[in-house]
Amino acid sequence: MLENADLGKLIIRLTLGGLMLFHGVAKLFNGVGGIESMLAGYGIPPVFAYGVFVGELVGPLMVILGYQTRIGALLIVFNMLVAIALAHGNELLALGRSGGWALELQGFFLFTALAVIFLGPGRYKLKN
């Protein structure tokens, strides 16, 4: 009765997509000025900051809906790799104030999205 892989995949998809979506919505309402500045500091054209909407809005919606789920999860993986490389690289081996890994949130998004790529959407998805 408690063994339901498809329900488990749905829960993982909703958790990953839902929590990441909050980050995208925040950037939608507050802008990407901070990301533009950071990219400019690395010599990357600031217009690439708008790519965050792909990884934090489009990808999560695809994962939540179960539409092209693996592609949506791949967008999240790419988004997180860029975020870790550009904004959190100095914290890669650091501990947070409470003793956990400083990048546990970023790690959650990255590795859960990787798991979704390998697991697939399960039965509860949009037909594509």
C-alpha angles and dihedrals in degrees: 000000000000093000106094114140093181093055089047091053090050091052091050091048093048092047095047095042096040096050093044091047090063089062091051094047090050090054090045091057099034101035132233098267094125091052091047090054093048092050091048088054089058092047092252116136108260091228087078087071088080088066086077087077090063092053097038103035112019097038095048092047090052090050094047093048094042091234112142084340097178092053090049090050090048089055089054091048091052091046091052094046090053092045092050093046096047106029107022108028092114090057097052094108098024131112122227126234092270093050098258126117109291090228099046093124093048089044091051092053094044099046096038090052089050089052091051090052090057097037098045125211100295125218097308102077143104112278109252 
